[in-house]
Short mmCIF file of C-alpha atoms in Angstrom, two decimals:
data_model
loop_
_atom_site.label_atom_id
_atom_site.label_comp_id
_atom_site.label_asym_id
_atom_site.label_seq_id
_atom_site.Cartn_x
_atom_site.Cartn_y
_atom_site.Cartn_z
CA UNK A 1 -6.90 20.30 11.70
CA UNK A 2 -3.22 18.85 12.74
CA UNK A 3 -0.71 18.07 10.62
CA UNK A 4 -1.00 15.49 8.42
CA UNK A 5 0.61 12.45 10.07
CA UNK A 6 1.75 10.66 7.26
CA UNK A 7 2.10 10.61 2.97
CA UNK A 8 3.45 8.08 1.43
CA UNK A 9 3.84 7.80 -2.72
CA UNK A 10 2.11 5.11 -4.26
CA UNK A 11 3.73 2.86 -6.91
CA UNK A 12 4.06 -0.93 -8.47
CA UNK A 13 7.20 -1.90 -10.48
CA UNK A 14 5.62 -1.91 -13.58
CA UNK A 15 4.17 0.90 -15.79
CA UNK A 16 0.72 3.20 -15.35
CA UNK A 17 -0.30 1.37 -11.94
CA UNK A 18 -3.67 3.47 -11.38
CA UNK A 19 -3.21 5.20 -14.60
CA UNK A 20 -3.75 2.57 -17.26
CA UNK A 21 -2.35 3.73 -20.65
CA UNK A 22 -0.53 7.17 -19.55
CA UNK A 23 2.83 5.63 -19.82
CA UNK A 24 2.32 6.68 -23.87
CA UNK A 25 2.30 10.28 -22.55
CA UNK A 26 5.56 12.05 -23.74
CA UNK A 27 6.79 13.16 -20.13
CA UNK A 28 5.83 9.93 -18.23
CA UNK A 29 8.99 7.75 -17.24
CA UNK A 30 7.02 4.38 -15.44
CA UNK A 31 8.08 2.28 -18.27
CA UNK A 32 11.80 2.49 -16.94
CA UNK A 33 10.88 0.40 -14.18
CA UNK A 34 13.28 -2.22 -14.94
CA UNK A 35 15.98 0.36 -14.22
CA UNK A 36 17.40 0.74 -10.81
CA UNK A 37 18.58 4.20 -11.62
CA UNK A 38 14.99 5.17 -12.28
CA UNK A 39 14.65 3.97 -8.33
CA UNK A 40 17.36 5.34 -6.62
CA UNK A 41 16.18 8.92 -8.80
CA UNK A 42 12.91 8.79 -7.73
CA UNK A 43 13.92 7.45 -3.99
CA UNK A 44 16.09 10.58 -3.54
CA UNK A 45 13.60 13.07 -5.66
CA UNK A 46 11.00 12.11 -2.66
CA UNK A 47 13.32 12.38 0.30
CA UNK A 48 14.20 15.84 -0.57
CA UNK A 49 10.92 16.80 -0.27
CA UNK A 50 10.53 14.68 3.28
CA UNK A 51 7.85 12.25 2.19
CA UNK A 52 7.60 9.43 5.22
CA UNK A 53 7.35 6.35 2.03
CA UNK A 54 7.01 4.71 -0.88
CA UNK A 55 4.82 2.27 -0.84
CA UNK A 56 4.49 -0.50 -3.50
CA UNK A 57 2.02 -2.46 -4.61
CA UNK A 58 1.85 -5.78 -6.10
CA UNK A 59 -0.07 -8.38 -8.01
CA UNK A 60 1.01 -12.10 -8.84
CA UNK A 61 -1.25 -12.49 -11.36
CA UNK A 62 -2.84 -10.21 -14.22
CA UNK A 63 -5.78 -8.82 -14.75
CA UNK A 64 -8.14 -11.20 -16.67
CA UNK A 65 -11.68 -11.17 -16.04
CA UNK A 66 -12.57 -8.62 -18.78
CA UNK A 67 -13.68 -10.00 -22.27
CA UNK A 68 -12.74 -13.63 -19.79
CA UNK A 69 -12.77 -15.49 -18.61
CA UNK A 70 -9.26 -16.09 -18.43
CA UNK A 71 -8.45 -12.90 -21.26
CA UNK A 72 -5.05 -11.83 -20.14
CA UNK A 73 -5.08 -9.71 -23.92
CA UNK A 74 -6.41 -6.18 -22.56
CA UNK A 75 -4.17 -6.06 -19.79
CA UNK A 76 -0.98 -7.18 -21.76
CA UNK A 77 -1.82 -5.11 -24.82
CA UNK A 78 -2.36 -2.09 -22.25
CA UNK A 79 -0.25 -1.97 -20.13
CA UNK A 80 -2.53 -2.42 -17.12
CA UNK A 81 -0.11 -3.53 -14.24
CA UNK A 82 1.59 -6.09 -16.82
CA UNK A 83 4.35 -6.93 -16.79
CA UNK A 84 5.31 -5.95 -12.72
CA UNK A 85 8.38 -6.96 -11.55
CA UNK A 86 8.55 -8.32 -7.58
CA UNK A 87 8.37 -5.30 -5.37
CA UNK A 88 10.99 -6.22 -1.92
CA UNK A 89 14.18 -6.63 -4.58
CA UNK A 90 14.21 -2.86 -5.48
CA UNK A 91 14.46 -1.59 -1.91
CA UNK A 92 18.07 -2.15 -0.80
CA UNK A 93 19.51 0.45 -3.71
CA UNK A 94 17.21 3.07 -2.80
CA UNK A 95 17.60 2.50 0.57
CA UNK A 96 21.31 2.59 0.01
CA UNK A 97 21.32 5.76 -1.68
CA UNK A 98 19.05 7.78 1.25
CA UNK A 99 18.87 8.43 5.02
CA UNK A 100 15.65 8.17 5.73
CA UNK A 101 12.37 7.80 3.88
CA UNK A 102 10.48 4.85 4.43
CA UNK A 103 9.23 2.03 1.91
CA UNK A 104 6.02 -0.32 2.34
CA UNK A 105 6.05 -3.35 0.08
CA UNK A 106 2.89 -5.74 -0.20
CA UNK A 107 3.40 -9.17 0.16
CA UNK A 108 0.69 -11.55 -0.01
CA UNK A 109 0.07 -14.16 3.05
CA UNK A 110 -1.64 -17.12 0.95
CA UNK A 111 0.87 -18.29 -1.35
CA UNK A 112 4.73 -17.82 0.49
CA UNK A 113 5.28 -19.82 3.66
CA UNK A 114 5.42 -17.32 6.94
CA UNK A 115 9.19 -18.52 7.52
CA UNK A 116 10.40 -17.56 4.48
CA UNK A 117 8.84 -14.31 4.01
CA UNK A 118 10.29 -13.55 7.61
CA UNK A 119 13.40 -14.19 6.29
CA UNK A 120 13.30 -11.60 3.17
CA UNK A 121 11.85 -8.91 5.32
CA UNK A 122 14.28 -9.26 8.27
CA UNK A 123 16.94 -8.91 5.68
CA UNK A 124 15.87 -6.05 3.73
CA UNK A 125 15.10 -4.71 7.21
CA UNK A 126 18.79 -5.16 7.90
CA UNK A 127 19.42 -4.06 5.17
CA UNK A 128 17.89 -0.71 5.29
CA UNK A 129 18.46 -0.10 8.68
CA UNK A 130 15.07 -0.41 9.93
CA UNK A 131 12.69 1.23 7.08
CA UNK A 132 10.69 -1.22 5.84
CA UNK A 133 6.67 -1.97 5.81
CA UNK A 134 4.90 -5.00 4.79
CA UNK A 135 1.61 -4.22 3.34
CA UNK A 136 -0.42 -7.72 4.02
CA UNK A 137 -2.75 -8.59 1.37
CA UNK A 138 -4.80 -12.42 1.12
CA UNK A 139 -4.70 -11.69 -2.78
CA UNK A 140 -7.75 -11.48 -5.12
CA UNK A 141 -7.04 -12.82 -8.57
CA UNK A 142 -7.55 -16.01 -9.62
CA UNK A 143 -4.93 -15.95 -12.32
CA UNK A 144 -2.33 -15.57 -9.01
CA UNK A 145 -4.00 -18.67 -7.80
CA UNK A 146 -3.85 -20.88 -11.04
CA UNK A 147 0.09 -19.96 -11.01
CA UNK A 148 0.88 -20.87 -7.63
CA UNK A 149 -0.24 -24.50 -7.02
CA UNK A 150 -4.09 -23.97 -6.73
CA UNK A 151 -7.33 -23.73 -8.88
CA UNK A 152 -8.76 -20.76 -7.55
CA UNK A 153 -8.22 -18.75 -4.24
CA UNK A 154 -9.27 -19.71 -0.98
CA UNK A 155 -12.63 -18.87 -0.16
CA UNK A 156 -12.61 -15.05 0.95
CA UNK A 157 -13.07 -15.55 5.55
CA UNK A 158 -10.57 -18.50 5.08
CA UNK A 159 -7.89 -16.27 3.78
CA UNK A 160 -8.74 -14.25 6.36
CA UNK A 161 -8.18 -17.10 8.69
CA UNK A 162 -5.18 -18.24 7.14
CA UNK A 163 -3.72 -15.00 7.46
CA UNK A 164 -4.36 -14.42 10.98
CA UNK A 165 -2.67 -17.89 11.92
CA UNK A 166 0.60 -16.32 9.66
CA UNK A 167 0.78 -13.56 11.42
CA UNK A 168 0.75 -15.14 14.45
CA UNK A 169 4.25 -17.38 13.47
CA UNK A 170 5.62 -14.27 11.46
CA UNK A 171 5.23 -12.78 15.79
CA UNK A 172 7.02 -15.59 16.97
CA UNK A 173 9.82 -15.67 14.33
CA UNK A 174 10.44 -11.83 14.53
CA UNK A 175 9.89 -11.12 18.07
CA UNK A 176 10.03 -14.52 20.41
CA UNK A 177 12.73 -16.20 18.37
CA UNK A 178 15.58 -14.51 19.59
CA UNK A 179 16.44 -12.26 22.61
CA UNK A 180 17.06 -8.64 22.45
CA UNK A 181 21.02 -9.55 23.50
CA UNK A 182 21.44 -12.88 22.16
CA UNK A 183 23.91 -11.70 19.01
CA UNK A 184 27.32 -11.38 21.26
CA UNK A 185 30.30 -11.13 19.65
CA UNK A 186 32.50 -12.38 21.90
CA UNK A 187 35.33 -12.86 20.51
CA UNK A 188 37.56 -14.11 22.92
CA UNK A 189 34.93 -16.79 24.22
CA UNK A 190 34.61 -17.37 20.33
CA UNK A 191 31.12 -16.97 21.02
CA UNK A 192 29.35 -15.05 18.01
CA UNK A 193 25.18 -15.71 19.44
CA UNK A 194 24.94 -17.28 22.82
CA UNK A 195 22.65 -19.80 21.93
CA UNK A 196 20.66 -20.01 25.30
CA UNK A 197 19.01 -16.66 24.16
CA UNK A 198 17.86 -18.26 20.80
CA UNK A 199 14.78 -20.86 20.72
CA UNK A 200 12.45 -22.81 18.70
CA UNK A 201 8.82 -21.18 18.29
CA UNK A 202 7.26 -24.94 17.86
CA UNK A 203 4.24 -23.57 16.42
CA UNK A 204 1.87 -26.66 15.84
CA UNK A 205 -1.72 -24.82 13.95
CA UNK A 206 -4.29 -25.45 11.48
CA UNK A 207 -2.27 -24.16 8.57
CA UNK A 208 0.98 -23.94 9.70
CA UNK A 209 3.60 -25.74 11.60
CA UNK A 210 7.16 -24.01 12.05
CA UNK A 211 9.11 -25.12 14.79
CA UNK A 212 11.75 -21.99 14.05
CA UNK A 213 13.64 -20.77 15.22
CA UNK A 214 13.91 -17.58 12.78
CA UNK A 215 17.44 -18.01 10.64
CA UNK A 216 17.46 -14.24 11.26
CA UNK A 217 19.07 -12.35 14.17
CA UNK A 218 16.49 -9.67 15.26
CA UNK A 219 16.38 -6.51 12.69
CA UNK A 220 16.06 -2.94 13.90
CA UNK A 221 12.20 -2.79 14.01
CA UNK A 222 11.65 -6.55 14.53
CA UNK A 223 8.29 -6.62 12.93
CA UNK A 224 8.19 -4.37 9.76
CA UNK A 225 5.75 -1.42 10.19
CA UNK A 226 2.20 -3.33 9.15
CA UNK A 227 0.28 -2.27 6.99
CA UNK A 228 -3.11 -3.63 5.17
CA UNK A 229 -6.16 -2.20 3.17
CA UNK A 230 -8.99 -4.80 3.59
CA UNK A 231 -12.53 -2.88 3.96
CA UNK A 232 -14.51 -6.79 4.35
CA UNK A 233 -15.29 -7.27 7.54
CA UNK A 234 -13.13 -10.05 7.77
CA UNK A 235 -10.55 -7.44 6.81
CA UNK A 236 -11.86 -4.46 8.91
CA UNK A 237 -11.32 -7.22 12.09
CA UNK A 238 -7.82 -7.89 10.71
CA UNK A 239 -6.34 -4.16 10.68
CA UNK A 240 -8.26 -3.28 13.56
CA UNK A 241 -6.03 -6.40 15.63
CA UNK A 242 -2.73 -6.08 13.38
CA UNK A 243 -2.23 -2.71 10.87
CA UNK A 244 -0.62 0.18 11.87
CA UNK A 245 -1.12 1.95 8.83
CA UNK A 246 -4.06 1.31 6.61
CA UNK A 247 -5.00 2.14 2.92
CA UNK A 248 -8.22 3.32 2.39
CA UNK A 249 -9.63 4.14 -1.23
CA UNK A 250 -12.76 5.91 -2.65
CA UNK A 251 -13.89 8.68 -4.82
CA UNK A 252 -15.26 10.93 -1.41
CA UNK A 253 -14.56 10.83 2.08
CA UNK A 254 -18.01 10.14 2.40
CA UNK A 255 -17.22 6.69 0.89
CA UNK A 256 -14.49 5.81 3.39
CA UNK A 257 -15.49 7.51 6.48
CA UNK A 258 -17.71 4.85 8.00
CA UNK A 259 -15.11 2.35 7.20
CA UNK A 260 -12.17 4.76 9.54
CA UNK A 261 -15.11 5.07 12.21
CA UNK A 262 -15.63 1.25 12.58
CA UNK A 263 -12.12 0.31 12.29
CA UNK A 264 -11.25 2.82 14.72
CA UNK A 265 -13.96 1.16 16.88
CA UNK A 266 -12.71 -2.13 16.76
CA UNK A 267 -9.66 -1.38 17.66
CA UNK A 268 -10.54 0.30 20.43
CA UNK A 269 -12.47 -2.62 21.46
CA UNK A 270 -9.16 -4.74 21.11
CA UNK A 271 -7.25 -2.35 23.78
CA UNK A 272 -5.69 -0.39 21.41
CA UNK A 273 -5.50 3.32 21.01
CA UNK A 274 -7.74 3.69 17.83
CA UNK A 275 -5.18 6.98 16.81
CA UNK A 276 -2.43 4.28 16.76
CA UNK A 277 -3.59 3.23 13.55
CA UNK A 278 -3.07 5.71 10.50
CA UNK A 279 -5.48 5.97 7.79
CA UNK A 280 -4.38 6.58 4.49
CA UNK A 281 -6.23 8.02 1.48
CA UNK A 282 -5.66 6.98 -2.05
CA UNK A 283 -5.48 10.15 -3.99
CA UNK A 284 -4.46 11.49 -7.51
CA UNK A 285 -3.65 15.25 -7.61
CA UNK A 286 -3.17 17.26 -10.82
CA UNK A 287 -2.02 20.47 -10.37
CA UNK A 288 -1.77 23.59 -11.63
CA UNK A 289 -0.65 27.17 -11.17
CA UNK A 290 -4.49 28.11 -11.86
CA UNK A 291 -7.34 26.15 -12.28
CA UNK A 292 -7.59 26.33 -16.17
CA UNK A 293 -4.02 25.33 -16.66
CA UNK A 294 -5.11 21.95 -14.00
CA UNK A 295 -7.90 21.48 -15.92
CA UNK A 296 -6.01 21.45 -19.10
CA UNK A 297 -3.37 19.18 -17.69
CA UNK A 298 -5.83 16.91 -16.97
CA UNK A 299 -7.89 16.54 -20.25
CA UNK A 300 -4.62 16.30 -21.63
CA UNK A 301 -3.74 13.38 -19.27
CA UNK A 302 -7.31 11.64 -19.95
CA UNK A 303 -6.20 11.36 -23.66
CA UNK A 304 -3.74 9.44 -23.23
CA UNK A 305 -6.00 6.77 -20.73
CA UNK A 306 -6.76 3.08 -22.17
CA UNK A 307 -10.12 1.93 -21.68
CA UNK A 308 -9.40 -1.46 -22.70
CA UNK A 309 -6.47 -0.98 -19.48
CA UNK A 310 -9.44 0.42 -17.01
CA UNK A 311 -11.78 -2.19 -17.57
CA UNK A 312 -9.34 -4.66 -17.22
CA UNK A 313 -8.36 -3.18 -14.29
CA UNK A 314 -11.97 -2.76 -12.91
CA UNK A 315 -12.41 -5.97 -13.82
CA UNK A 316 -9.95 -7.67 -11.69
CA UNK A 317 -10.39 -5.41 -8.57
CA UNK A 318 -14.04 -6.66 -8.30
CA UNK A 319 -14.61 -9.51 -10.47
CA UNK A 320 -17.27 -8.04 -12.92
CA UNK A 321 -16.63 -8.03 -16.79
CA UNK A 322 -18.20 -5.15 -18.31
CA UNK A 323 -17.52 -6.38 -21.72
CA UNK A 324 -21.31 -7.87 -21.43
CA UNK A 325 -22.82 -4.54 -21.06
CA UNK A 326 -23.67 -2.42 -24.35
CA UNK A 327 -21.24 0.55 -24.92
CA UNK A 328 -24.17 2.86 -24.09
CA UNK A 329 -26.36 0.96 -21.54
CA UNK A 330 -26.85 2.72 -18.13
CA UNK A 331 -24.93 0.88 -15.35
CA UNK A 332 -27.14 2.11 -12.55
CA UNK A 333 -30.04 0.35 -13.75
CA UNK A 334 -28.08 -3.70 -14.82
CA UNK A 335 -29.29 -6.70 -12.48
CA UNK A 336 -26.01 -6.50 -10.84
CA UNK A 337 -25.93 -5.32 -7.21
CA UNK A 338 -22.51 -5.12 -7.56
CA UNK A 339 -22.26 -3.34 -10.35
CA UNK A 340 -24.71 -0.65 -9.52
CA UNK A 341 -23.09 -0.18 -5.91
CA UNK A 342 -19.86 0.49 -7.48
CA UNK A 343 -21.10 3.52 -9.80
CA UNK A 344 -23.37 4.40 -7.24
CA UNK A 345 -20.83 5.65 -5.12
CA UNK A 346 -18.64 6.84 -8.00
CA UNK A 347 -21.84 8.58 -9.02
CA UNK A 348 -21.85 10.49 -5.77
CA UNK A 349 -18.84 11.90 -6.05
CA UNK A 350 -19.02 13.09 -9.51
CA UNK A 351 -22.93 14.31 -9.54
CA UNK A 352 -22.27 15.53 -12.97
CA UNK A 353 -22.62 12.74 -14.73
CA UNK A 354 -25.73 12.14 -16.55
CA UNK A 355 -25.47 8.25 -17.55
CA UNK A 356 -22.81 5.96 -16.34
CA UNK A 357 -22.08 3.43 -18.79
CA UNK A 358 -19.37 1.41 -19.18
CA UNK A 359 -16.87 3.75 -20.69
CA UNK A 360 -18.03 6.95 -18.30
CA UNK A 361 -16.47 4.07 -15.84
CA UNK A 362 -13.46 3.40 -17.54
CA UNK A 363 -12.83 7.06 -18.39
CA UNK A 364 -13.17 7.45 -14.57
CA UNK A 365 -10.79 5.54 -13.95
CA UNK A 366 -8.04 5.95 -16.28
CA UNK A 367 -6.49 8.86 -14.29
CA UNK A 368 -6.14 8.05 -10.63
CA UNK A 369 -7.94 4.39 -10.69
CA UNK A 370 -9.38 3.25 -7.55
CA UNK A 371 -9.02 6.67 -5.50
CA UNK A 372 -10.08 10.43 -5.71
CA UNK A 373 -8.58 12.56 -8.72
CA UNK A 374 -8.23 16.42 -7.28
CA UNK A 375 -7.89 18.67 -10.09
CA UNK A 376 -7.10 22.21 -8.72
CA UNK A 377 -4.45 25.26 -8.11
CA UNK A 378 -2.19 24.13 -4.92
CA UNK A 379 -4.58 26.13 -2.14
CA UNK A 380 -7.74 23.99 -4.27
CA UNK A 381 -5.80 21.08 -3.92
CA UNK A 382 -5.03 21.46 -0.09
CA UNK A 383 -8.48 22.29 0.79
CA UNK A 384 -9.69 19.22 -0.55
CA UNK A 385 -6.78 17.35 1.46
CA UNK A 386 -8.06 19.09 4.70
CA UNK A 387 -11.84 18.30 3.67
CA UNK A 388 -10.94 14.62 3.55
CA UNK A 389 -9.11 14.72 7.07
CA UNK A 390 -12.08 16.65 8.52
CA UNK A 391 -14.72 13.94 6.86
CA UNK A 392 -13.09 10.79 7.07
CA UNK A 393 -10.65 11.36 10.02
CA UNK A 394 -7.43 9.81 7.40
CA UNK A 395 -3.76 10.82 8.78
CA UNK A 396 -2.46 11.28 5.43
CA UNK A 397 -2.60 10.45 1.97
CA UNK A 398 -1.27 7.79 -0.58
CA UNK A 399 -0.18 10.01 -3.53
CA UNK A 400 -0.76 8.20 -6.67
CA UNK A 401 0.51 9.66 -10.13
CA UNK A 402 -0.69 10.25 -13.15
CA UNK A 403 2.52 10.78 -14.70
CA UNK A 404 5.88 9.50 -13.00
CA UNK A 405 7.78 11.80 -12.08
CA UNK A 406 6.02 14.56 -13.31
CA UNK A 407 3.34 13.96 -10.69
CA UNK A 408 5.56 14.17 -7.90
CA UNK A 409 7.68 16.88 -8.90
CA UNK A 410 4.32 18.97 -9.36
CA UNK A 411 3.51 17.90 -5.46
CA UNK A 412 6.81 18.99 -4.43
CA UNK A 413 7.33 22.26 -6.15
CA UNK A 414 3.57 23.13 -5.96
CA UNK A 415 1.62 21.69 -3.11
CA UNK A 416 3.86 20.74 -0.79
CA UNK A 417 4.54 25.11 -0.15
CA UNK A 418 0.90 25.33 0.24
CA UNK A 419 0.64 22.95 2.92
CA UNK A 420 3.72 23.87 4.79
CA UNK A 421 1.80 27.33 4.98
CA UNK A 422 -0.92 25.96 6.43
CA UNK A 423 1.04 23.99 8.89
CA UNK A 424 0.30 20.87 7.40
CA UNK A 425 3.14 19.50 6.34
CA UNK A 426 6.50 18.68 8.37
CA UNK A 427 9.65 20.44 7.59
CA UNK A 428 11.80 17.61 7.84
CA UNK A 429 11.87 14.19 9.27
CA UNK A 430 10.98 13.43 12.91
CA UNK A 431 13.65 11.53 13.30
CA UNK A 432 17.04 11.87 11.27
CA UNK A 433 18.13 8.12 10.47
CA UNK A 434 15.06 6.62 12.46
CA UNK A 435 13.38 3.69 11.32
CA UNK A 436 10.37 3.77 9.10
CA UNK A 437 8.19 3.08 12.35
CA UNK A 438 10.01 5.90 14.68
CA UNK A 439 9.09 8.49 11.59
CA UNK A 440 5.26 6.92 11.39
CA UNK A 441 4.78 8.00 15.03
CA UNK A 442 6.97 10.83 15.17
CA UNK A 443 8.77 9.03 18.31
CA UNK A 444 12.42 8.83 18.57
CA UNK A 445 13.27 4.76 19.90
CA UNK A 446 9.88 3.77 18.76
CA UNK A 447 11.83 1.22 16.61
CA UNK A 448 9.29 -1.52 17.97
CA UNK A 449 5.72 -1.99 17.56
CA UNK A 450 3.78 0.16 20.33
CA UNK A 451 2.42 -1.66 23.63
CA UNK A 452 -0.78 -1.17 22.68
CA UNK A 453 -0.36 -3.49 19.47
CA UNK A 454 -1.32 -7.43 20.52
CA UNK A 455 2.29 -8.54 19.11
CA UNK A 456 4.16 -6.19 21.13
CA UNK A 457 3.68 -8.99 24.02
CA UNK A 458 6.07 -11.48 22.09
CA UNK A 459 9.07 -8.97 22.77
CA UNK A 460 11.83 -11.61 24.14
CA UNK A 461 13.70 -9.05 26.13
CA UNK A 462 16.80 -8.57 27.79
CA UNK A 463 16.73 -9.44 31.52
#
């Protein structure tokens, strides 16, 4: 196995994210998100330790399907990603106050017109010298929807659709608008852009119709590293055409693994070098020195868990209330294809489990959420890092906490020695003040997306 190409930290600005209900636990600091010191700490607590990103997540709605419809109550009263704050606006400070770690933000395509989102991320591109992502999501709540000027969401393929026509204007605005030279700074000529290199994108489409050109001279990276985490196959077509990096999430590799393979596939089939695209593993560690003191750390973590914040939470990330199923009834055996595919595969990865009912589920889920929870010394821990890489074929992994910091700081102090030793893990960044993208690939003036991406063609270049 190589080393791992990338591992990014997962967060939201709000409290718990994939832990619903551990920000009551003593050490945990995720209710300080509406501190910018908490940022900048945690920013500069990560770069020490060389991580490539922080990615954030996002929601514009909450989650209210369970005990629904429309019962925003469990989510409020736990805690479960409510309130979050909007992700892009705490980037600058902890950008300002390090060199060179990266940070992905998720932005969703259906509700924000594609010129002004270009706008805010060619800023905070600017702005942070080149280290910004843009994780592009369609959205999947129906609370987001009813706040935002519609009565649900777009059907499913048609945001899809609609996304694929933004990206296609976002191209033109970052990387056709202006020329690579076209900011000149002539003072003399009092000439500040020579506006021969700058020109309207006129792009006439089904959903759109920008005529540009962007308001934004050209950033360091252009086109923020993209990112996505659709498994549809809408949304496998998607990232195979656009992502660069791509979140994956299950309880095994087994579970994820065919989704890498077709993805990789596809993308191969669209001309582009299918290792060009990094795969990135949702995953929870708890760690300890040995395996009782892991084990202990994570019973005690699991008492602190809200199940009223997990089902919420599994309720909005697929739509099914569980409140209509008896505290002891057997999932695997309900009407509900959905529901039974779901534990079946949670079911796999935890073979221990006698009967899955609804709060097995929610106790599942309450440390770690949607991804794996490794419980284990540091070597336990890596070897189920290398497993994954070996079974799915990820690049890296999404580190979510249980506890924030106190996740991390175990990662750094504890796991991140163990994988160094193994030659996993890089000693330092690839490139000292590079862009997020150039550290992604590990190649210095790789500011731009590669050739092999479809956009890269939309490069207005110097003559």
């Amino acid at each position: 196995m190589g080393k791992l190409t990338s591992t990014p930290i997962s967060h939201q600005s709000g409290s718990g994210h994939q832990s619903p209900g551990l920000w009551r636990h003593p050490n945990d600091q995720s209710a300080r998100f509406n501190d910018v010191d908490h940022w900048i700490d945690l920013a500069k607590l990560l770069e020490s330790a060389k991580f490539h990103g922080i990615f954030i997540a996002d929601v514009l709605g909450g989650y209210d399907v369970y005990g629904g419809p429309r019962n925003l109550d469990p989510a409020i009263r736990s805690g479960a990603q409510w309130p979050v704050n909007e992700p892009l606006a705490i980037v600058p400070p902890m950008a300002a106050a390090t060199r060179n770690i990266g940070f992905g933000v998720t932005v969703a395509t259906t509700y924000e017109q594609p010129y002004h989102l270009a706008r805010r991320l060619s800023t905070v591109d600017h702005l942070t010298k080149g280290r910004v992502g843009w994780n592009i999501v369609t959205g999947y709540l129906d609370s987001a929807a009813r706040n935002l000027g519609h009565t649900e969401q777009p059907e499913h393929d048609e945001r899809y659709a609609i996304a694929e026509e933004y990206l296609e204007v976002m191209y033109k605005l970052f990387e056709s608008s202006w020329r690579d030279d076209a900011v000149v700074l002539d003072e003399k000529a009092a000439v500040y852009t020579d506006p021969t290199r700058v020109r309207e994108i006129n792009h006439t489409g089904k959903y759109y119709n920008v005529p540009g050109p962007h308001i934004c001279q050209p950033s360091r990276q252009r086109t923020p590293v993209l990112m996505q985490a659709g498994t549809s196959k809408a949304g496998k077509t998607f990232a195979a055409k656009h992502a660069e990096a791509i979140f994956v999430a299950g309880h095994s590799p087994s579970v994820i693994a065919k989704n890498v393979a077709e993805v990789r596939a596809l993308a191969k089939e669209l001309g582009r070098s299918p290792q060009n695209i990094k795969f990135l593993a949702l995953i929870c560690p708890v760690i300890g020195r040995t395996a009782e003191e892991a084990q202990k750390k994570f019973e005690e973590y699991s008492s602190y868990g809200s199940i009223e914040g997990a089902l919420a939470l599994f309720g909005g990330w697929t739509g099914i209330d569980l409140a209509k199923y008896s505290d002891d009834e057997e999932l695997r055996h309900v009407e509900s294809n959905a529901i039974r595919s779901a534990v079946e595969a949670w079911s796999k990865s935890a073979p221990g489990v006698d009967k899955w009912t609804k709060l097995t589920v929610a106790k599942h889920i309450t440390v770690g959420g949607l991804g794996a929870t490794v419980v284990g010394t540091p070597a336990q821990v890596a070897d189920e890092f290398e497993r994954w890489v070996e079974e799915a074929d990820v690049d890296g992994f999404n580190i979510a906490y249980a506890i924030k910091p106190g996740t991390f700081e175990d990662v750094i102090e504890l796991l991140v020695p163990e994988l160094r030793a193994r030659g996993l893990f890089w000693d330092d960044y690839a490139v000292q003040v590079g862009t997020y993208r150039e550290n992604l690939y590990k190649r210095p003036g790789q500011s731009g997306l590669l050739p092999d991406h479809p956009a890269s063609g939309y490069r207005w270049k110097a003559d």
